[in-house]
PDB file of C-alpha atoms in Angstrom:
ATOM      1  CA  UNK A   1       5.524   7.344 -12.603  1.00  0.00           C
ATOM      2  CA  UNK A   2       3.978   4.053 -11.650  1.00  0.00           C
ATOM      3  CA  UNK A   3       2.387   2.667  -8.520  1.00  0.00           C
ATOM      4  CA  UNK A   4       3.596  -0.812  -7.618  1.00  0.00           C
ATOM      5  CA  UNK A   5       1.656  -2.631  -4.904  1.00  0.00           C
ATOM      6  CA  UNK A   6       2.529  -5.685  -2.835  1.00  0.00           C
ATOM      7  CA  UNK A   7      -0.243  -7.982  -1.674  1.00  0.00           C
ATOM      8  CA  UNK A   8      -0.300 -10.628   1.048  1.00  0.00           C
ATOM      9  CA  UNK A   9       2.706  -9.291   2.952  1.00  0.00           C
ATOM     10  CA  UNK A  10       1.383  -9.706   6.520  1.00  0.00           C
ATOM     11  CA  UNK A  11       0.449 -13.161   7.819  1.00  0.00           C
ATOM     12  CA  UNK A  12      -2.543 -11.987   9.871  1.00  0.00           C
ATOM     13  CA  UNK A  13      -4.028 -10.199   6.861  1.00  0.00           C
ATOM     14  CA  UNK A  14      -3.571 -13.324   4.719  1.00  0.00           C
ATOM     15  CA  UNK A  15      -5.428 -15.288   7.378  1.00  0.00           C
ATOM     16  CA  UNK A  16      -8.310 -12.818   7.673  1.00  0.00           C
ATOM     17  CA  UNK A  17      -8.958 -13.009   3.913  1.00  0.00           C
ATOM     18  CA  UNK A  18      -8.351 -16.773   3.851  1.00  0.00           C
ATOM     19  CA  UNK A  19      -5.665 -16.500   1.162  1.00  0.00           C
ATOM     20  CA  UNK A  20      -2.640 -18.701   0.621  1.00  0.00           C
ATOM     21  CA  UNK A  21       0.755 -17.553   1.888  1.00  0.00           C
ATOM     22  CA  UNK A  22       2.880 -16.684  -1.161  1.00  0.00           C
ATOM     23  CA  UNK A  23       6.410 -17.884  -1.797  1.00  0.00           C
ATOM     24  CA  UNK A  24       7.272 -14.639  -3.578  1.00  0.00           C
ATOM     25  CA  UNK A  25       5.824 -11.140  -3.278  1.00  0.00           C
ATOM     26  CA  UNK A  26       2.411 -10.727  -4.913  1.00  0.00           C
ATOM     27  CA  UNK A  27       2.676  -7.735  -7.246  1.00  0.00           C
ATOM     28  CA  UNK A  28       0.023  -5.631  -8.948  1.00  0.00           C
ATOM     29  CA  UNK A  29      -0.062  -2.125 -10.398  1.00  0.00           C
ATOM     30  CA  UNK A  30      -2.282   0.927 -10.121  1.00  0.00           C
ATOM     31  CA  UNK A  31      -2.353   3.729 -12.698  1.00  0.00           C
ATOM     32  CA  UNK A  32      -1.224   7.203 -11.670  1.00  0.00           C
ATOM     33  CA  UNK A  33      -4.864   8.316 -11.927  1.00  0.00           C
ATOM     34  CA  UNK A  34      -5.516   6.275  -8.767  1.00  0.00           C
ATOM     35  CA  UNK A  35      -3.464   8.725  -6.683  1.00  0.00           C
ATOM     36  CA  UNK A  36      -5.415  10.876  -4.238  1.00  0.00           C
ATOM     37  CA  UNK A  37      -3.169  13.647  -2.898  1.00  0.00           C
ATOM     38  CA  UNK A  38      -3.120  16.689  -0.655  1.00  0.00           C
ATOM     39  CA  UNK A  39      -5.937  15.548   1.609  1.00  0.00           C
ATOM     40  CA  UNK A  40      -8.493  15.598  -1.199  1.00  0.00           C
ATOM     41  CA  UNK A  41     -11.734  13.758  -0.361  1.00  0.00           C
ATOM     42  CA  UNK A  42     -12.424  10.270  -1.654  1.00  0.00           C
ATOM     43  CA  UNK A  43     -15.739  10.111  -3.482  1.00  0.00           C
ATOM     44  CA  UNK A  44     -17.409   6.733  -3.015  1.00  0.00           C
ATOM     45  CA  UNK A  45     -17.915   5.236  -6.496  1.00  0.00           C
ATOM     46  CA  UNK A  46     -21.274   4.047  -7.798  1.00  0.00           C
ATOM     47  CA  UNK A  47     -19.879   0.737  -9.078  1.00  0.00           C
ATOM     48  CA  UNK A  48     -19.153  -0.739  -5.638  1.00  0.00           C
ATOM     49  CA  UNK A  49     -20.970  -1.233  -2.363  1.00  0.00           C
ATOM     50  CA  UNK A  50     -17.980  -2.593  -0.432  1.00  0.00           C
ATOM     51  CA  UNK A  51     -14.854  -0.412  -0.569  1.00  0.00           C
ATOM     52  CA  UNK A  52     -12.224  -1.586   1.923  1.00  0.00           C
ATOM     53  CA  UNK A  53      -9.326   0.356   3.410  1.00  0.00           C
ATOM     54  CA  UNK A  54      -5.856  -1.215   3.374  1.00  0.00           C
ATOM     55  CA  UNK A  55      -3.310   0.952   5.209  1.00  0.00           C
ATOM     56  CA  UNK A  56       0.275   0.671   3.967  1.00  0.00           C
ATOM     57  CA  UNK A  57       3.748   2.134   4.185  1.00  0.00           C
ATOM     58  CA  UNK A  58       4.872   3.534   0.837  1.00  0.00           C
ATOM     59  CA  UNK A  59       8.419   3.750  -0.530  1.00  0.00           C
ATOM     60  CA  UNK A  60       9.305   6.637  -2.826  1.00  0.00           C
ATOM     61  CA  UNK A  61      11.913   5.570  -5.384  1.00  0.00           C
ATOM     62  CA  UNK A  62      14.785   8.038  -5.703  1.00  0.00           C
ATOM     63  CA  UNK A  63      17.013   6.409  -8.312  1.00  0.00           C
ATOM     64  CA  UNK A  64      16.546   4.500 -11.552  1.00  0.00           C
ATOM     65  CA  UNK A  65      17.462   0.840 -11.507  1.00  0.00           C
ATOM     66  CA  UNK A  66      16.664  -2.732 -12.492  1.00  0.00           C
ATOM     67  CA  UNK A  67      17.897  -6.144 -11.356  1.00  0.00           C
ATOM     68  CA  UNK A  68      18.761  -4.561  -8.003  1.00  0.00           C
ATOM     69  CA  UNK A  69      20.432  -6.800  -5.453  1.00  0.00           C
ATOM     70  CA  UNK A  70      18.878  -6.753  -1.989  1.00  0.00           C
ATOM     71  CA  UNK A  71      22.089  -5.492  -0.377  1.00  0.00           C
ATOM     72  CA  UNK A  72      21.903  -2.367  -2.565  1.00  0.00           C
ATOM     73  CA  UNK A  73      18.123  -1.815  -2.311  1.00  0.00           C
ATOM     74  CA  UNK A  74      18.467   0.883   0.352  1.00  0.00           C
ATOM     75  CA  UNK A  75      20.128   3.123  -2.218  1.00  0.00           C
ATOM     76  CA  UNK A  76      16.966   3.285  -4.330  1.00  0.00           C
ATOM     77  CA  UNK A  77      14.496   4.914  -1.937  1.00  0.00           C
ATOM     78  CA  UNK A  78      14.956   7.919   0.304  1.00  0.00           C
ATOM     79  CA  UNK A  79      11.480   8.537   1.734  1.00  0.00           C
ATOM     80  CA  UNK A  80       8.743   6.497   3.409  1.00  0.00           C
ATOM     81  CA  UNK A  81       5.131   7.628   3.485  1.00  0.00           C
ATOM     82  CA  UNK A  82       1.664   6.485   4.437  1.00  0.00           C
ATOM     83  CA  UNK A  83      -0.908   5.427   1.865  1.00  0.00           C
ATOM     84  CA  UNK A  84      -4.119   3.474   1.491  1.00  0.00           C
ATOM     85  CA  UNK A  85      -4.832   0.783  -1.071  1.00  0.00           C
ATOM     86  CA  UNK A  86      -8.584   1.127  -1.507  1.00  0.00           C
ATOM     87  CA  UNK A  87     -10.125  -2.102  -2.779  1.00  0.00           C
ATOM     88  CA  UNK A  88     -13.584  -2.659  -4.212  1.00  0.00           C
ATOM     89  CA  UNK A  89     -13.905  -5.996  -2.456  1.00  0.00           C
ATOM     90  CA  UNK A  90     -17.152  -6.946  -4.170  1.00  0.00           C
ATOM     91  CA  UNK A  91     -15.635  -6.409  -7.644  1.00  0.00           C
ATOM     92  CA  UNK A  92     -12.468  -8.218  -6.621  1.00  0.00           C
ATOM     93  CA  UNK A  93     -14.415 -11.240  -5.402  1.00  0.00           C
ATOM     94  CA  UNK A  94     -16.434 -11.343  -8.625  1.00  0.00           C
ATOM     95  CA  UNK A  95     -13.284 -11.224 -10.767  1.00  0.00           C
ATOM     96  CA  UNK A  96     -11.483 -13.839  -8.679  1.00  0.00           C
ATOM     97  CA  UNK A  97     -14.464 -16.189  -8.901  1.00  0.00           C
ATOM     98  CA  UNK A  98     -14.217 -16.055 -12.696  1.00  0.00           C
ATOM     99  CA  UNK A  99     -10.427 -16.362 -12.738  1.00  0.00           C
ATOM    100  CA  UNK A 100     -10.146 -12.868 -14.204  1.00  0.00           C
ATOM    101  CA  UNK A 101      -7.686 -10.048 -13.452  1.00  0.00           C
ATOM    102  CA  UNK A 102      -8.959  -7.669 -10.785  1.00  0.00           C
ATOM    103  CA  UNK A 103      -7.371  -4.337 -11.739  1.00  0.00           C
ATOM    104  CA  UNK A 104     -10.774  -2.616 -11.794  1.00  0.00           C
ATOM    105  CA  UNK A 105     -11.114  -3.435  -8.095  1.00  0.00           C
ATOM    106  CA  UNK A 106      -7.740  -1.880  -7.236  1.00  0.00           C
ATOM    107  CA  UNK A 107      -6.914   0.765  -9.832  1.00  0.00           C
ATOM    108  CA  UNK A 108     -10.003   2.934 -10.019  1.00  0.00           C
ATOM    109  CA  UNK A 109      -9.860   6.726  -9.641  1.00  0.00           C
ATOM    110  CA  UNK A 110      -8.809   7.738  -6.131  1.00  0.00           C
ATOM    111  CA  UNK A 111      -7.930   4.175  -5.079  1.00  0.00           C
ATOM    112  CA  UNK A 112      -4.446   5.154  -3.886  1.00  0.00           C
ATOM    113  CA  UNK A 113      -4.613   7.948  -1.308  1.00  0.00           C
ATOM    114  CA  UNK A 114      -1.128   9.125  -0.397  1.00  0.00           C
ATOM    115  CA  UNK A 115      -0.057  11.337   2.476  1.00  0.00           C
ATOM    116  CA  UNK A 116       3.194  12.963   3.507  1.00  0.00           C
ATOM    117  CA  UNK A 117       6.623  11.368   3.483  1.00  0.00           C
ATOM    118  CA  UNK A 118       9.464  11.136   5.975  1.00  0.00           C
ATOM    119  CA  UNK A 119      13.156  10.876   5.102  1.00  0.00           C
ATOM    120  CA  UNK A 120      14.639   7.441   5.750  1.00  0.00           C
ATOM    121  CA  UNK A 121      17.229   9.262   7.860  1.00  0.00           C
ATOM    122  CA  UNK A 122      14.503   9.936  10.431  1.00  0.00           C
ATOM    123  CA  UNK A 123      14.070   6.228  11.178  1.00  0.00           C
ATOM    124  CA  UNK A 124      16.266   4.405  13.647  1.00  0.00           C
ATOM    125  CA  UNK A 125      15.409   0.955  12.286  1.00  0.00           C
ATOM    126  CA  UNK A 126      13.579   0.363   9.002  1.00  0.00           C
ATOM    127  CA  UNK A 127      12.751  -3.154  10.183  1.00  0.00           C
ATOM    128  CA  UNK A 128      10.730  -1.829  13.125  1.00  0.00           C
ATOM    129  CA  UNK A 129       8.447   0.985  11.969  1.00  0.00           C
ATOM    130  CA  UNK A 130       5.059   1.384  13.642  1.00  0.00           C
ATOM    131  CA  UNK A 131       2.128   2.714  11.644  1.00  0.00           C
ATOM    132  CA  UNK A 132      -1.620   2.840  12.111  1.00  0.00           C
ATOM    133  CA  UNK A 133      -4.881   4.001  10.557  1.00  0.00           C
ATOM    134  CA  UNK A 134      -7.624   5.759  12.491  1.00  0.00           C
ATOM    135  CA  UNK A 135     -11.185   6.047  11.218  1.00  0.00           C
ATOM    136  CA  UNK A 136     -13.378   8.567  13.016  1.00  0.00           C
ATOM    137  CA  UNK A 137     -10.800   8.696  15.808  1.00  0.00           C
ATOM    138  CA  UNK A 138     -10.702   4.906  16.357  1.00  0.00           C
ATOM    139  CA  UNK A 139      -7.672   2.785  15.443  1.00  0.00           C
ATOM    140  CA  UNK A 140      -8.712   0.252  12.799  1.00  0.00           C
ATOM    141  CA  UNK A 141      -5.355  -1.020  11.535  1.00  0.00           C
ATOM    142  CA  UNK A 142      -1.909  -1.049  13.036  1.00  0.00           C
ATOM    143  CA  UNK A 143       1.262  -2.696  11.856  1.00  0.00           C
ATOM    144  CA  UNK A 144       5.008  -2.848  12.184  1.00  0.00           C
ATOM    145  CA  UNK A 145       7.520  -3.604   9.456  1.00  0.00           C
ATOM    146  CA  UNK A 146       8.957  -6.406  11.599  1.00  0.00           C
ATOM    147  CA  UNK A 147       5.806  -8.376  10.734  1.00  0.00           C
ATOM    148  CA  UNK A 148       6.314  -8.173   6.968  1.00  0.00           C
ATOM    149  CA  UNK A 149       6.834 -11.457   5.142  1.00  0.00           C
ATOM    150  CA  UNK A 150       8.968  -9.591   2.580  1.00  0.00           C
ATOM    151  CA  UNK A 151      10.981  -6.611   3.812  1.00  0.00           C
ATOM    152  CA  UNK A 152      11.766  -3.482   1.812  1.00  0.00           C
ATOM    153  CA  UNK A 153      14.987  -4.890   0.362  1.00  0.00           C
ATOM    154  CA  UNK A 154      13.350  -8.131  -0.747  1.00  0.00           C
ATOM    155  CA  UNK A 155      10.481  -6.217  -2.362  1.00  0.00           C
ATOM    156  CA  UNK A 156      12.812  -3.957  -4.359  1.00  0.00           C
ATOM    157  CA  UNK A 157      15.026  -6.857  -5.420  1.00  0.00           C
ATOM    158  CA  UNK A 158      12.013  -8.862  -6.622  1.00  0.00           C
ATOM    159  CA  UNK A 159      10.068  -6.076  -8.311  1.00  0.00           C
ATOM    160  CA  UNK A 160      13.123  -4.703 -10.133  1.00  0.00           C
ATOM    161  CA  UNK A 161      13.554  -8.020 -11.959  1.00  0.00           C
ATOM    162  CA  UNK A 162      10.386  -7.241 -13.911  1.00  0.00           C
ATOM    163  CA  UNK A 163       9.960  -3.462 -13.852  1.00  0.00           C
ATOM    164  CA  UNK A 164      12.662  -0.848 -14.149  1.00  0.00           C
ATOM    165  CA  UNK A 165      12.247   1.442 -11.164  1.00  0.00           C
ATOM    166  CA  UNK A 166      12.316   5.154 -11.923  1.00  0.00           C
ATOM    167  CA  UNK A 167      12.606   8.230  -9.761  1.00  0.00           C
ATOM    168  CA  UNK A 168       9.190   9.106  -8.339  1.00  0.00           C
ATOM    169  CA  UNK A 169       7.734   5.607  -8.532  1.00  0.00           C
ATOM    170  CA  UNK A 170       5.786   4.532  -5.454  1.00  0.00           C
ATOM    171  CA  UNK A 171       5.793   1.082  -3.881  1.00  0.00           C
ATOM    172  CA  UNK A 172       2.881   0.254  -1.559  1.00  0.00           C
ATOM    173  CA  UNK A 173       4.382  -2.432   0.674  1.00  0.00           C
ATOM    174  CA  UNK A 174       1.342  -4.366   1.907  1.00  0.00           C
ATOM    175  CA  UNK A 175      -1.303  -4.072   4.605  1.00  0.00           C
ATOM    176  CA  UNK A 176      -1.584  -5.572   8.093  1.00  0.00           C
ATOM    177  CA  UNK A 177      -4.728  -7.171   9.503  1.00  0.00           C
ATOM    178  CA  UNK A 178      -7.838  -5.158  10.232  1.00  0.00           C
ATOM    179  CA  UNK A 179      -9.023  -4.227   6.754  1.00  0.00           C
ATOM    180  CA  UNK A 180     -12.668  -3.333   6.480  1.00  0.00           C
ATOM    181  CA  UNK A 181     -15.270  -1.165   4.777  1.00  0.00           C
ATOM    182  CA  UNK A 182     -15.353   2.607   4.644  1.00  0.00           C
ATOM    183  CA  UNK A 183     -18.531   4.638   4.482  1.00  0.00           C
ATOM    184  CA  UNK A 184     -19.571   8.081   3.348  1.00  0.00           C
ATOM    185  CA  UNK A 185     -18.794  10.518   6.150  1.00  0.00           C
ATOM    186  CA  UNK A 186     -15.773   8.610   7.488  1.00  0.00           C
ATOM    187  CA  UNK A 187     -12.636  10.564   8.385  1.00  0.00           C
ATOM    188  CA  UNK A 188      -9.390   8.657   7.793  1.00  0.00           C
ATOM    189  CA  UNK A 189      -6.077   9.542   9.438  1.00  0.00           C
ATOM    190  CA  UNK A 190      -2.792   7.744   8.798  1.00  0.00           C
ATOM    191  CA  UNK A 191       0.166   7.765  11.176  1.00  0.00           C
ATOM    192  CA  UNK A 192       3.773   6.645  11.134  1.00  0.00           C
ATOM    193  CA  UNK A 193       4.710   6.418  14.792  1.00  0.00           C
ATOM    194  CA  UNK A 194       2.858   9.332  16.351  1.00  0.00           C
ATOM    195  CA  UNK A 195       3.128  11.642  13.320  1.00  0.00           C
ATOM    196  CA  UNK A 196      -0.009  12.115  11.243  1.00  0.00           C
ATOM    197  CA  UNK A 197       0.812  12.010   7.530  1.00  0.00           C
ATOM    198  CA  UNK A 198      -2.585  11.404   5.942  1.00  0.00           C
ATOM    199  CA  UNK A 199      -5.944  13.029   6.657  1.00  0.00           C
ATOM    200  CA  UNK A 200      -9.021  12.973   4.397  1.00  0.00           C
ATOM    201  CA  UNK A 201     -12.743  12.252   4.296  1.00  0.00           C
ATOM    202  CA  UNK A 202     -15.001   9.889   2.367  1.00  0.00           C
ATOM    203  CA  UNK A 203     -17.822  11.672   0.542  1.00  0.00           C
TER     204      UNK A 203
END
């Protein structure tokens, strides 16, 4: 399986990082070794001093396909979960300054914590899904899919032009405003609506 991530998909997050608003989805990949599952702890790596949390909704692909039209995109995922795109912001800034790729800042071991999933049938409206991240009991990020620049259908249509989607692939759909550093000892909890789907600690 592969982990496909969408960057710059919420206007407020683009503004907080002083990035340009994209005309098309910004796409990058993480290796499967980045997955952190089953509430396992995240061990803070030695190579960074500035790991940021980026809370995201995650689509689980349920059907193989490529060149998928937006009107058919809903047929290709059947579950939505909560995940975090950990980013070594200091490494990312260094790579960007040199015009280099920044996979090492996004794809390191444990950089893609993933929690539980909910069936799409449980959602009344996929274009209005609330989600939020708590750290040590305090809400740090909250978002709603209505604020996405590129909705689920647009993401699947765009991504499938370049990568064949396969059953089990995960698409991290972008983070809202409020990203910031995590520290050893932090407890992270991810919610869709009021249901907690992710719960782990930083060690």
